[in-house]
XYZ file of C-alpha atoms in Angstrom:
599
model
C 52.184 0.862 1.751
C 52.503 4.480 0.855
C 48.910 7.071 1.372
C 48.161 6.729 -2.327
C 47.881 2.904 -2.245
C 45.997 2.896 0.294
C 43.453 5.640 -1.027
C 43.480 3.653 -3.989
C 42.863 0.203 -2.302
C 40.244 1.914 -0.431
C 38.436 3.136 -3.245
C 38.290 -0.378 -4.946
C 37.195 -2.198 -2.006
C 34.588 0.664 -1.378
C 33.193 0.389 -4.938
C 33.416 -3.333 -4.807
C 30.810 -3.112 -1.744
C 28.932 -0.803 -3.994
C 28.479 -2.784 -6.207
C 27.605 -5.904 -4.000
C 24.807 -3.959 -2.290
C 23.230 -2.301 -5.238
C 22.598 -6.423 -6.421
C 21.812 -7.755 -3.061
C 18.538 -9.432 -3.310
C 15.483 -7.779 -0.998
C 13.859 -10.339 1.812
C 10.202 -10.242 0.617
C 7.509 -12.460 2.284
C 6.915 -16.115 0.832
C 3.723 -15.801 -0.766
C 1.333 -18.688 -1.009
C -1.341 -18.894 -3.980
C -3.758 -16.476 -2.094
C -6.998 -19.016 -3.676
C -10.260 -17.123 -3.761
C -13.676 -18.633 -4.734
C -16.702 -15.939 -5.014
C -20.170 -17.647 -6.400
C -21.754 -15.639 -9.871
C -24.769 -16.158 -11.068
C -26.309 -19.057 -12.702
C -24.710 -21.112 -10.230
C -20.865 -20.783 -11.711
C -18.229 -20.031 -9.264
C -14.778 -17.319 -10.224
C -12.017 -19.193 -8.685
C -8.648 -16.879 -8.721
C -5.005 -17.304 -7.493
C -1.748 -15.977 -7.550
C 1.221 -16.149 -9.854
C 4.507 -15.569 -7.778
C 7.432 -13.983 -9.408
C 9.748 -16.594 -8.398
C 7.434 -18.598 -10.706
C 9.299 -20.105 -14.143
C 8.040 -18.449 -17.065
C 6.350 -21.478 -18.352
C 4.671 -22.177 -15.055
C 1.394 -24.054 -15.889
C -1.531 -25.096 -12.710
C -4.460 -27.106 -12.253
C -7.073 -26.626 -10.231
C -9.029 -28.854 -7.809
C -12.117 -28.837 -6.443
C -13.016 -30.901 -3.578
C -16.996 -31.862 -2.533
C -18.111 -32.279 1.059
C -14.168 -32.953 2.065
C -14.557 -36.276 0.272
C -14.782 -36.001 -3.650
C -12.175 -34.281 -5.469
C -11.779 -33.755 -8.992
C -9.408 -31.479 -11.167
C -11.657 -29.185 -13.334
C -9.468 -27.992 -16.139
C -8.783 -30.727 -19.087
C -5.165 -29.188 -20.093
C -3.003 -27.248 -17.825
C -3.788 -23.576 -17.626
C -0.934 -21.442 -19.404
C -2.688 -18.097 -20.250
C -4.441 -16.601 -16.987
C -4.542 -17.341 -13.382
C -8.449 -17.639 -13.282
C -11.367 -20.251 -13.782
C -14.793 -19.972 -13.862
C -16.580 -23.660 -12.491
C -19.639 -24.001 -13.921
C -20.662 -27.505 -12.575
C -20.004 -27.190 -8.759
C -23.437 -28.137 -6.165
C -23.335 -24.949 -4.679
C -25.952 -26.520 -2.179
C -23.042 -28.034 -0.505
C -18.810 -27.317 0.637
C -16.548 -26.539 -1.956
C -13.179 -26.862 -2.035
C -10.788 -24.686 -4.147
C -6.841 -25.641 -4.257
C -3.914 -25.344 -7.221
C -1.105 -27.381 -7.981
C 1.914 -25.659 -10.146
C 2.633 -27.798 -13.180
C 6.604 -27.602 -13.682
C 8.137 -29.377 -17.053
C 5.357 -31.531 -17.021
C 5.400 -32.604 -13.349
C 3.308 -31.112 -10.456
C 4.061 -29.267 -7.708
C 3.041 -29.002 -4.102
C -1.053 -28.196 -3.199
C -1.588 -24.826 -2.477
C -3.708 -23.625 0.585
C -7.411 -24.107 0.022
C -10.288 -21.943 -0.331
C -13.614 -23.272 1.071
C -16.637 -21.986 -0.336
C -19.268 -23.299 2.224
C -22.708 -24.567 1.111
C -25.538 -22.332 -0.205
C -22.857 -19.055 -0.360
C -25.057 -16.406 -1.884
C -24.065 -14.381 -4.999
C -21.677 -12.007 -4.512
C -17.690 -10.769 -4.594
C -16.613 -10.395 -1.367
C -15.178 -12.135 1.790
C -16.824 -10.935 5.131
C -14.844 -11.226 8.092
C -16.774 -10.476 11.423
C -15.548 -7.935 13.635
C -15.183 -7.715 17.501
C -18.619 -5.418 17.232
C -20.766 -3.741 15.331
C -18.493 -0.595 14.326
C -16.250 -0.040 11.798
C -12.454 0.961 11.384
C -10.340 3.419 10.138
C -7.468 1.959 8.709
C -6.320 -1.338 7.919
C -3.213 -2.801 6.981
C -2.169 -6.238 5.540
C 0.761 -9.029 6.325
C 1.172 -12.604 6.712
C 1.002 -12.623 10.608
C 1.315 -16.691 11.498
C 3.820 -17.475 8.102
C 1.233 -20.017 6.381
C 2.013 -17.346 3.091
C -1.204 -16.221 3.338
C -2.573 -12.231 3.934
C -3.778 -11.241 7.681
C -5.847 -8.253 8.322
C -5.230 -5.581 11.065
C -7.411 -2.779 11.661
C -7.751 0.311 13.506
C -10.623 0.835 15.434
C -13.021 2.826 15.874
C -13.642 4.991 12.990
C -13.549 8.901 14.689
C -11.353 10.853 12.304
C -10.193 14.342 13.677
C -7.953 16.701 12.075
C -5.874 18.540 14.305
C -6.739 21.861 12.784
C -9.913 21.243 13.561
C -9.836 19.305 16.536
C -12.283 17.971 19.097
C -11.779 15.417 21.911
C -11.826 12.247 21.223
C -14.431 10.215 22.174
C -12.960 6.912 22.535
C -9.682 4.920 22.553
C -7.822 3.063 19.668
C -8.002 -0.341 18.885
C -5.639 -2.411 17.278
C -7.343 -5.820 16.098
C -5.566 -8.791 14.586
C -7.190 -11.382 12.017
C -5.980 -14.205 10.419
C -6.861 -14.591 6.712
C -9.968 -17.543 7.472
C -11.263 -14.787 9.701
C -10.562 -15.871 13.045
C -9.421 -13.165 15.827
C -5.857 -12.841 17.049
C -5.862 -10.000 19.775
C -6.445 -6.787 20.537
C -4.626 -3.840 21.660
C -6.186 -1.099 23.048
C -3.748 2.232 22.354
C -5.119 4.779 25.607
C -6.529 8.116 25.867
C -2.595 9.725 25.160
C -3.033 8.426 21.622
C -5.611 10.661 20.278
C -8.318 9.663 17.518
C -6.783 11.416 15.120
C -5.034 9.867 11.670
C -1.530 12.444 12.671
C -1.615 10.997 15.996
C -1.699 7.227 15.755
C 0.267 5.798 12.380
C 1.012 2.109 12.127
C 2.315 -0.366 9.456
C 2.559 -4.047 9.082
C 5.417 -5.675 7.798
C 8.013 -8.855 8.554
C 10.695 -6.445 9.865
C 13.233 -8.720 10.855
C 12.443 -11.136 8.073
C 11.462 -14.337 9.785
C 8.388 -15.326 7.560
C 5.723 -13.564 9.844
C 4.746 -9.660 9.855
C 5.461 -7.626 12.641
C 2.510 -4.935 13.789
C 4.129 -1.358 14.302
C 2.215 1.224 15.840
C 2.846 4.700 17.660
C 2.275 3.999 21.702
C 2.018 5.860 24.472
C 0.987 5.178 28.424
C -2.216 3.535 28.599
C -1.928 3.579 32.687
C -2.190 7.424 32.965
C -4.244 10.211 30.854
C -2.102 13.141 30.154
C -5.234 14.735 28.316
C -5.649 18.557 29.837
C -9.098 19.747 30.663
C -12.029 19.107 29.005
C -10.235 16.755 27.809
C -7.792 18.606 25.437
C -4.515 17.908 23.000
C -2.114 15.783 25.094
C 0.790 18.005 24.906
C 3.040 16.062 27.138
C 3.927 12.373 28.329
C 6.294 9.748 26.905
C 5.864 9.005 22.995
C 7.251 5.345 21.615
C 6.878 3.316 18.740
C 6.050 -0.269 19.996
C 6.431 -3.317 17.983
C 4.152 -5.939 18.343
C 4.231 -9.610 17.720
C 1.877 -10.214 14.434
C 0.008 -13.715 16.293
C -0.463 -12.620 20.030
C -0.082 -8.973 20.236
C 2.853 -8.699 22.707
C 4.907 -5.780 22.798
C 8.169 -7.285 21.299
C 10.279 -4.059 22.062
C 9.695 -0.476 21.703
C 11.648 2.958 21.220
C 11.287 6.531 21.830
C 9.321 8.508 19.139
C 10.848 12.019 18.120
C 10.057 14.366 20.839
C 7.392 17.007 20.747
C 10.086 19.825 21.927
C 8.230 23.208 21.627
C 5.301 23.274 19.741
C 5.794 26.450 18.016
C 8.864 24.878 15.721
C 6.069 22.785 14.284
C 4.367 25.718 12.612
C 2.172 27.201 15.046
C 1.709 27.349 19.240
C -1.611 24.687 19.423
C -0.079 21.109 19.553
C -1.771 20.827 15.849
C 1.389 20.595 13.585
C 3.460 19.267 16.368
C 1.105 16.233 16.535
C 1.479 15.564 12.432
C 3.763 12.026 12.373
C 4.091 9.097 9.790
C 5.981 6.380 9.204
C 6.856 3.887 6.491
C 9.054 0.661 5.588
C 12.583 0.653 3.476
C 15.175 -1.472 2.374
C 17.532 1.240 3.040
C 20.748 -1.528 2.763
C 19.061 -3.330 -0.106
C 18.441 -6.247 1.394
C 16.257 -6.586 4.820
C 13.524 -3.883 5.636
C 13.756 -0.747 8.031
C 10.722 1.149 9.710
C 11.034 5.364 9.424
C 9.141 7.405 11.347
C 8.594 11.262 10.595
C 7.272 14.314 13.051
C 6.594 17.553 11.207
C 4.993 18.767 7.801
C 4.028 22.242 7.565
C 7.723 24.119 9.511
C 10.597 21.718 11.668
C 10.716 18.121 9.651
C 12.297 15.152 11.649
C 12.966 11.317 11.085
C 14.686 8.810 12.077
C 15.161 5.312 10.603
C 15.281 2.172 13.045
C 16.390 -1.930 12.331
C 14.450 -4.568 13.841
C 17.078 -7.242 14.368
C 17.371 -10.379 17.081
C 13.900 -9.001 19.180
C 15.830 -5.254 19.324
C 15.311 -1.903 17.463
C 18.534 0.024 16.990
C 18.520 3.429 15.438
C 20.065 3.578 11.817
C 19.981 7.522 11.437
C 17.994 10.844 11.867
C 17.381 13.439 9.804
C 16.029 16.983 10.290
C 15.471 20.249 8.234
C 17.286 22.249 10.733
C 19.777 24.708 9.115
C 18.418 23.791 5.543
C 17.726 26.410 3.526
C 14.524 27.635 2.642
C 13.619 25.000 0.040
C 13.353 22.406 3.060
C 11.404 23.810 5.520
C 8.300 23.064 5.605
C 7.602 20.806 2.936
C 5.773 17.535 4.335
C 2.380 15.996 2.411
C 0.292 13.629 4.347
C 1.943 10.611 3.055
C 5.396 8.731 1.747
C 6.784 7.326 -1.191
C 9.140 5.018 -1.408
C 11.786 3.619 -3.786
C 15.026 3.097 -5.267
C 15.071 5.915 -7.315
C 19.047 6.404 -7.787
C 19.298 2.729 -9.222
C 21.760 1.967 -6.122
C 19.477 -1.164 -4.865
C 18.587 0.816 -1.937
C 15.803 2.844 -1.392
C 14.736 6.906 -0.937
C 12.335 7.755 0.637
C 10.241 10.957 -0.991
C 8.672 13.211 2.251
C 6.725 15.517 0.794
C 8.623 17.624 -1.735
C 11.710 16.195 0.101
C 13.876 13.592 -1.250
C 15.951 11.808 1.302
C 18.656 8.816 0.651
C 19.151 5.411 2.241
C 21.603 7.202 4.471
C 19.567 9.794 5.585
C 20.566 12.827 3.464
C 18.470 14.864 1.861
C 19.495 14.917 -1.732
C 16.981 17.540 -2.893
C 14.057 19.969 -2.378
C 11.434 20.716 -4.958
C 10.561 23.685 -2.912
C 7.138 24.376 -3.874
C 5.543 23.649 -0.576
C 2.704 21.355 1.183
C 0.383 18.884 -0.975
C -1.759 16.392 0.232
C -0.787 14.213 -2.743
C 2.412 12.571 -4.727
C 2.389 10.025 -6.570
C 5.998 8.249 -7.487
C 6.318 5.499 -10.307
C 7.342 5.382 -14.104
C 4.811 7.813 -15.552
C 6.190 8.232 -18.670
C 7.633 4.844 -20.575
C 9.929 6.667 -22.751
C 11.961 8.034 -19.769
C 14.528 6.869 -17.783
C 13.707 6.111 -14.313
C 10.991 7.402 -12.457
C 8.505 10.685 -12.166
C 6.764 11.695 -9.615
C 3.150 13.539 -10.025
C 2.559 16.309 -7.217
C -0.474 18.683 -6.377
C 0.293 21.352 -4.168
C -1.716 22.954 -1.358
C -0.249 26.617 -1.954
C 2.347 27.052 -4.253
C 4.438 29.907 -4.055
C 4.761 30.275 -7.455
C 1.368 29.126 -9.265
C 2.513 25.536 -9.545
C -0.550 23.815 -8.048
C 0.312 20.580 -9.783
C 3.662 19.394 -11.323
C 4.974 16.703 -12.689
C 9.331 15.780 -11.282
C 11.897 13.601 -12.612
C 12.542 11.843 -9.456
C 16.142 11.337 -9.251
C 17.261 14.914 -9.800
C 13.566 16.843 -8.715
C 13.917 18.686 -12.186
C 10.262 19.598 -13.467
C 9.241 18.358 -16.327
C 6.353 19.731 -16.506
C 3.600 21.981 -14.570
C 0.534 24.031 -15.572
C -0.408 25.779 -18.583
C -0.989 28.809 -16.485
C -1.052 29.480 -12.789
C -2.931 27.584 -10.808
C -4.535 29.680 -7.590
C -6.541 27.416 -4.502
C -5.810 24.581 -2.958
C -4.887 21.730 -5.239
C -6.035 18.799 -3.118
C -6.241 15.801 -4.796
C -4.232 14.411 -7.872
C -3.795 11.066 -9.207
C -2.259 8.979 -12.268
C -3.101 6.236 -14.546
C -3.348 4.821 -18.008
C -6.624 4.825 -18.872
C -7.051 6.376 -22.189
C -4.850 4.063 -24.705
C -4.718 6.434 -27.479
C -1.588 8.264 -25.708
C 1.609 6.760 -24.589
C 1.822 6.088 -20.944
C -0.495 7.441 -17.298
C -2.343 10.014 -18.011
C -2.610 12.704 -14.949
C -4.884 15.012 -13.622
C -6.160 16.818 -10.160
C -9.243 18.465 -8.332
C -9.390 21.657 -6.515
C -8.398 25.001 -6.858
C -8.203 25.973 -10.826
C -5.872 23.073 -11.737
C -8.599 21.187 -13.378
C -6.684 19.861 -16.480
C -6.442 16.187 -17.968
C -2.949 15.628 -18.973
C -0.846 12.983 -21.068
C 2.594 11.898 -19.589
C 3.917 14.491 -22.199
C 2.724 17.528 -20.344
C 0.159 18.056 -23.162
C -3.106 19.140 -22.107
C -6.291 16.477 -23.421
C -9.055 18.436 -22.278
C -10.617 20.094 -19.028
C -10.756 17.465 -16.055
C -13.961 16.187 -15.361
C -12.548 12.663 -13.163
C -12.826 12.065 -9.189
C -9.173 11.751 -7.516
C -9.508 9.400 -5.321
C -8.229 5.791 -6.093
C -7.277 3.656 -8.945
C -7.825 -0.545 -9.157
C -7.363 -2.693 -11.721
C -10.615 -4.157 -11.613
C -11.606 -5.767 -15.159
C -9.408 -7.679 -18.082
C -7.445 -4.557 -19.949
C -4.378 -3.157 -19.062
C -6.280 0.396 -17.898
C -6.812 1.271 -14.787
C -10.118 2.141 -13.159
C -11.605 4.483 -10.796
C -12.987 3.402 -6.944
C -14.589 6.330 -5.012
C -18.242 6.348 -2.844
C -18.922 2.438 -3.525
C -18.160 2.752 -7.167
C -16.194 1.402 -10.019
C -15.669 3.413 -13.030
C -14.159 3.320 -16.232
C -13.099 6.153 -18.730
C -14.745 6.514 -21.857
C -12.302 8.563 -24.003
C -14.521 8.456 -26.805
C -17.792 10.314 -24.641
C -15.390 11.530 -22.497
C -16.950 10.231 -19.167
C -17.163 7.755 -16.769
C -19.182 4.712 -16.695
C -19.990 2.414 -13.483
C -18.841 -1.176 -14.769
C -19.242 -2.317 -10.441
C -20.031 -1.617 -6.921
C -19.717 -2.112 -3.730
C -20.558 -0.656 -0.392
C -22.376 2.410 -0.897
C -20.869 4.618 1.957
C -18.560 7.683 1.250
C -15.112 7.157 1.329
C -15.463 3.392 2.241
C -12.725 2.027 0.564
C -10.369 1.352 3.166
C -7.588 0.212 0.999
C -7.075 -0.928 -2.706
C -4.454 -3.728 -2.691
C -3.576 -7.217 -4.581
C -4.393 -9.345 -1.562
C -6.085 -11.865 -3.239
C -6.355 -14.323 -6.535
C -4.835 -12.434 -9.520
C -2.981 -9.557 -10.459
C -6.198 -7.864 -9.994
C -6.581 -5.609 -6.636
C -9.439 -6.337 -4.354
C -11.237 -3.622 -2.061
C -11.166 -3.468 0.880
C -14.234 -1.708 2.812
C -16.137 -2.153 6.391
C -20.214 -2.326 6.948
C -22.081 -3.631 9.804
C -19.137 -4.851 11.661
C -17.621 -7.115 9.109
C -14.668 -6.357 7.313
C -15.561 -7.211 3.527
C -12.870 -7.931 0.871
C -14.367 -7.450 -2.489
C -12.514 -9.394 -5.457
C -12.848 -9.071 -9.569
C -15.635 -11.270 -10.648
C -14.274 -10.638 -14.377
C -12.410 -13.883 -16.215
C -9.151 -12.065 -17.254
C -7.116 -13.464 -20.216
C -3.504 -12.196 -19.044
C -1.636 -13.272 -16.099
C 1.442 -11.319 -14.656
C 2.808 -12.113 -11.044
C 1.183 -10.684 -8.461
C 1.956 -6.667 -7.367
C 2.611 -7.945 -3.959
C 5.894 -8.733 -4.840
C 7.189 -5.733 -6.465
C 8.924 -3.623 -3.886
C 7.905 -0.124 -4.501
C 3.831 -1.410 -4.846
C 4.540 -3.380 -1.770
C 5.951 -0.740 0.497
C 3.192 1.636 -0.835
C 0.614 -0.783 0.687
C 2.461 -0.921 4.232
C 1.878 3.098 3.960
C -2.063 2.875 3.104
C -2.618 1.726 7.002
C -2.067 5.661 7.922
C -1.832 9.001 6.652
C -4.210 9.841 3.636
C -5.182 6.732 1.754
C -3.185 6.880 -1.672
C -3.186 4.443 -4.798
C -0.331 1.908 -4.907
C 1.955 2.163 -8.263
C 4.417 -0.870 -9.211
C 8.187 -0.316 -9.984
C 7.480 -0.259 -13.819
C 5.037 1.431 -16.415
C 2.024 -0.910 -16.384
C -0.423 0.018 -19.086
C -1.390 -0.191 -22.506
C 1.708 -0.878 -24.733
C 4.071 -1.681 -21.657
C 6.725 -4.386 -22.016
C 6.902 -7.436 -19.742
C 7.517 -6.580 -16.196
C 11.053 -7.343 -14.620
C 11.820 -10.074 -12.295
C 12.199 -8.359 -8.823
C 15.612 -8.805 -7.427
C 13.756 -10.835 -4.217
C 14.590 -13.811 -2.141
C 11.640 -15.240 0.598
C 12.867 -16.796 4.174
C 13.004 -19.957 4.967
C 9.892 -20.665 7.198
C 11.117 -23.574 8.262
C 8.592 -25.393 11.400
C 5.884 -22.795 10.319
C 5.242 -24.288 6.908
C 3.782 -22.432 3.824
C 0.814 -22.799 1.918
């Protein structure tokens, strides 16, 4: 075989494998029906579950209730085709209620999904309390199915001291990592030592089935918990081992662990303090296409690191690492306080987007936006009548007057920025549809003098007068609302202002996370008050049903980030909005759970 057959039969077989990994189907989790029964008043009762998108298009369900464990009787009179929610207006709510759905299938039903038990004399409200360990609250959370039964968990970070390291003071406790199954009963605890600081940039975790057997994983920064390499008074711990630890999602136990990127010298993080050295993330890709990864990142404002690690048979082998070193310019120091992730070349397997820094499923960075540190990005299909994605940045301190930009996220070409240069720092940016009279999210930002309401078009509606914080999909349209300080709001483009149309906990900044967890295609909130986690869920009868976020990769992975750095809103794969088309099927298969059943 000469050298030219052989380059020739390389490059087929290379492009064959391609090809075979850019339509490999992703492991997702196997999702139960996630039934949720909240009582209204007048003594009817929302009852809510999910539609899967392995589901047949023509899926139909009934729904069961069942009285004091003994009487049960199905509530609908025809199979329900249209929506994936019931309101029960003749339960005794003086006594337990049972809620449970069976899939109807050409004409034949399915298996019983897991029930919801709404115990007797609930009182009127939207939410699921879950009792804490104590009376104190948390400061992240994150969400997985822990114990397999298809059915969300809850882990949360505890207690709720939040230090940045630029302005940093000792902490005053340790970190707590508490496990909870979905009915509310505790798991475990770990408790992280004095050498992981109370500080978001000093303690990220996520929670995710890494090695894909049916039940989540718990990842979490780690450290010594049998020695405190604090300095006086208490100070930055500057020195001492650094691992990543991962965790069994039912009992807790360290399952293996790993070295986290080392410190080196602090002054190649941006200054000589321990701040920026001490700034670390990490996130979850399918960077083969087909079973999940966990990245973790050192660095933001100068020296960027990362390295990407596999979970496989109980052991964590390093895939790559990646570092700014020797980069030009454009890369160095160019971090936000959070990740995006997604398959934004179309190759089945997915980039990661650090900060203004775009890097592939191999590990190389494909490109640089170069306009600096942002708190905020924002990475979905902004505009419909694109191709692919766009990402929607605000920067901290441009170099050049672009405090918020809108990128085409395969190449990092602008498409658009300001009407004029922006000066101040640009904190906070968001998108969403929620003005119907223009085609696709609109976008906008607070701080500094970028205070404009855009279109997806770059075309300027009017002068921003909208919080940043986060989005939910909250009533029956196809806009998306607003959730900041215990409130829901909705734009009125006609006024042009904001209306409450809901509440919840009235504490600043309480919403913990924003995430389809339960019932619908509707998110729930997620917040903590007197030592009870509380997950708050629509109340609203919605008319549409679509499968539930939860199983579209890039919304999924953007939950597994909300459990550290800042708290961001989660975007799906596709334009969802007013006018959008029906959502594609995810290419996703779910693992066998064999022995640990599903629900």
């Amino acid at each position: 075989m000469n050298s030219k057959t052989t380059i020739v039969l390389v490059g087929v077989v290379a492009a064959i494998l391609s090809a075979a990994a850019a339509h490999a189907q992703r492991v997702m989790e196997n999702l139960g029906r996630g039934v949720v029964a909240v009582r209204q008043a007048e003594g009817k009762v929302y009852v809510g579950w999910r539609l899967l998108a392995v589901d047949p298009d023509d899926v139909a369900f009934n729904l069961y209730r069942v009285a004091n464990r003994t009487r049960t009787v199905r509530l609908n009179d025809y199979p329900i085709v249209e929506s994936t929610n019931f309101v029960d207006e003749t339960a005794d709510l003086e006594i337990r209620n049972e809620y449970y759905v069976r899939p109807v299938i050409d004409g034949e039903e399915q298996d019983a999904s897991g029930r919801f038990v709404l115990h007797a004399d609930t009182p009127e409200r939207n939410y699921i309390a879950i009792p804490l360990r104590g009376d104190y609250s948390f400061n992240r959370m994150g969400v997985g199915d822990l114990d397999g039964d298809g059915e969300y968990d809850y882990v949360v970070k505890q207690p709720d001291q939040v230090s940045d390291p630029g302005r940093y003071r000792p902490s005053e406790d340790t970190w707590k990592i508490e496990a909870y199954r979905s009915d509310g009963t505790f798991l475990w605890r770990r408790d992280l030592g004095w050498n992981i600081e109370q500080g978001v940039w000093w303690s990220p975790f996520v929670v995710y089935d890494l090695d894909s057997d049916g039940r989540a994983e718990v990842i979490a920064k780690t450290a010594p918990t049998n020695v405190d390499y604090r300095g006086p008074k208490g100070s930055r711990v500057s020195r001492g081992p650094e691992w990543f630890s991962v965790f069994d999602g039912t009992t807790g136990v360290e399952l293996a662990r790993a070295n986290w990127i080392a410190r080196g010298k602090p002054g190649l993080w941006g200054d000589s303090r321990g701040n920026r050295a001490n700034r670390n993330l990490m996130c979850v890709a399918y960077l083969d296409g087909e079973r999940p990864s966990v990245v973790i990142f050192r660095g933001t404002y100068a020296l960027m690191k990362a390295e990407a690690w596999d979970y496989r048979d109980g052991r964590l082998k390093r895939r790559w690492k990646w570092s700014n070193e020797g980069l030009g310019p454009e890369f160095q120091g160019q971090g936000f306080h959070n990740l995006r992730i997604a398959d934004v070349d179309g190759d089945g397997r997915d980039e990661i987007l650090n900060g203004a820094i775009l890097l592939d499923d191999d590990g190389r960075a494909v490109y640089s936006s170069g306009e600096g540190h942002g708190d905020r990005c924002y990475l979905t299909d902004i505009d419909p009548d694109r191709p692919g994605y766009e990402i929607w940045y605000c920067h901290e301190s441009s170099k050049n007057g672009i405090g918020v930009e809108m990128l085409d996220a395969r190449t990092g070409r602008r498409i658009f920025g300001p009407p004029e240069p922006t000066t101040g720092d640009v904190g906070r940016a968001i998108v969403e549809d929620i003005d119907p009279r223009y085609r696709g999210l609109e976008c906008w930002s607070r701080g500094g003098s970028a205070q404009w309401l855009f279109d997806c078009k770059g075309n300027v509606l009017g002068p921003n007068s909208l919080t940043a914080h986060l989005g939910v999909w909250w009533d029956d349209d196809l806009l998306r609302e607003i959730a900041e300080n215990g409130r829901i709001q909705k734009w009125d483009w006609i006024e042009y202002k904001t209306h409450d149309i809901g509440t919840h906990v009235r504490k600043q900044y309480s919403e913990k996370m924003v995430a389809d967890v339960l019932g619908d295609w509707r998110e729930e909130i997620m917040t903590v008050d007197r030592g009870e986690l509380r997950i708050y869920t629509t109340p609203i009868p919605s008319t549409r049903r679509f499968y539930t976020f939860m199983q579209d990769p890039v919304y999924r992975l953007d939950v597994a980030c909300m459990s550290m750095g800042y708290t961001q809103s989660c975007y799906p794969s596709f334009y969802f909005g007013d006018g959008m088309a029906p959502p594609p099927r995810p290419n996703i298969v779910t693992p066998d759970l064999g022995a640990h059943g599903r629900r």
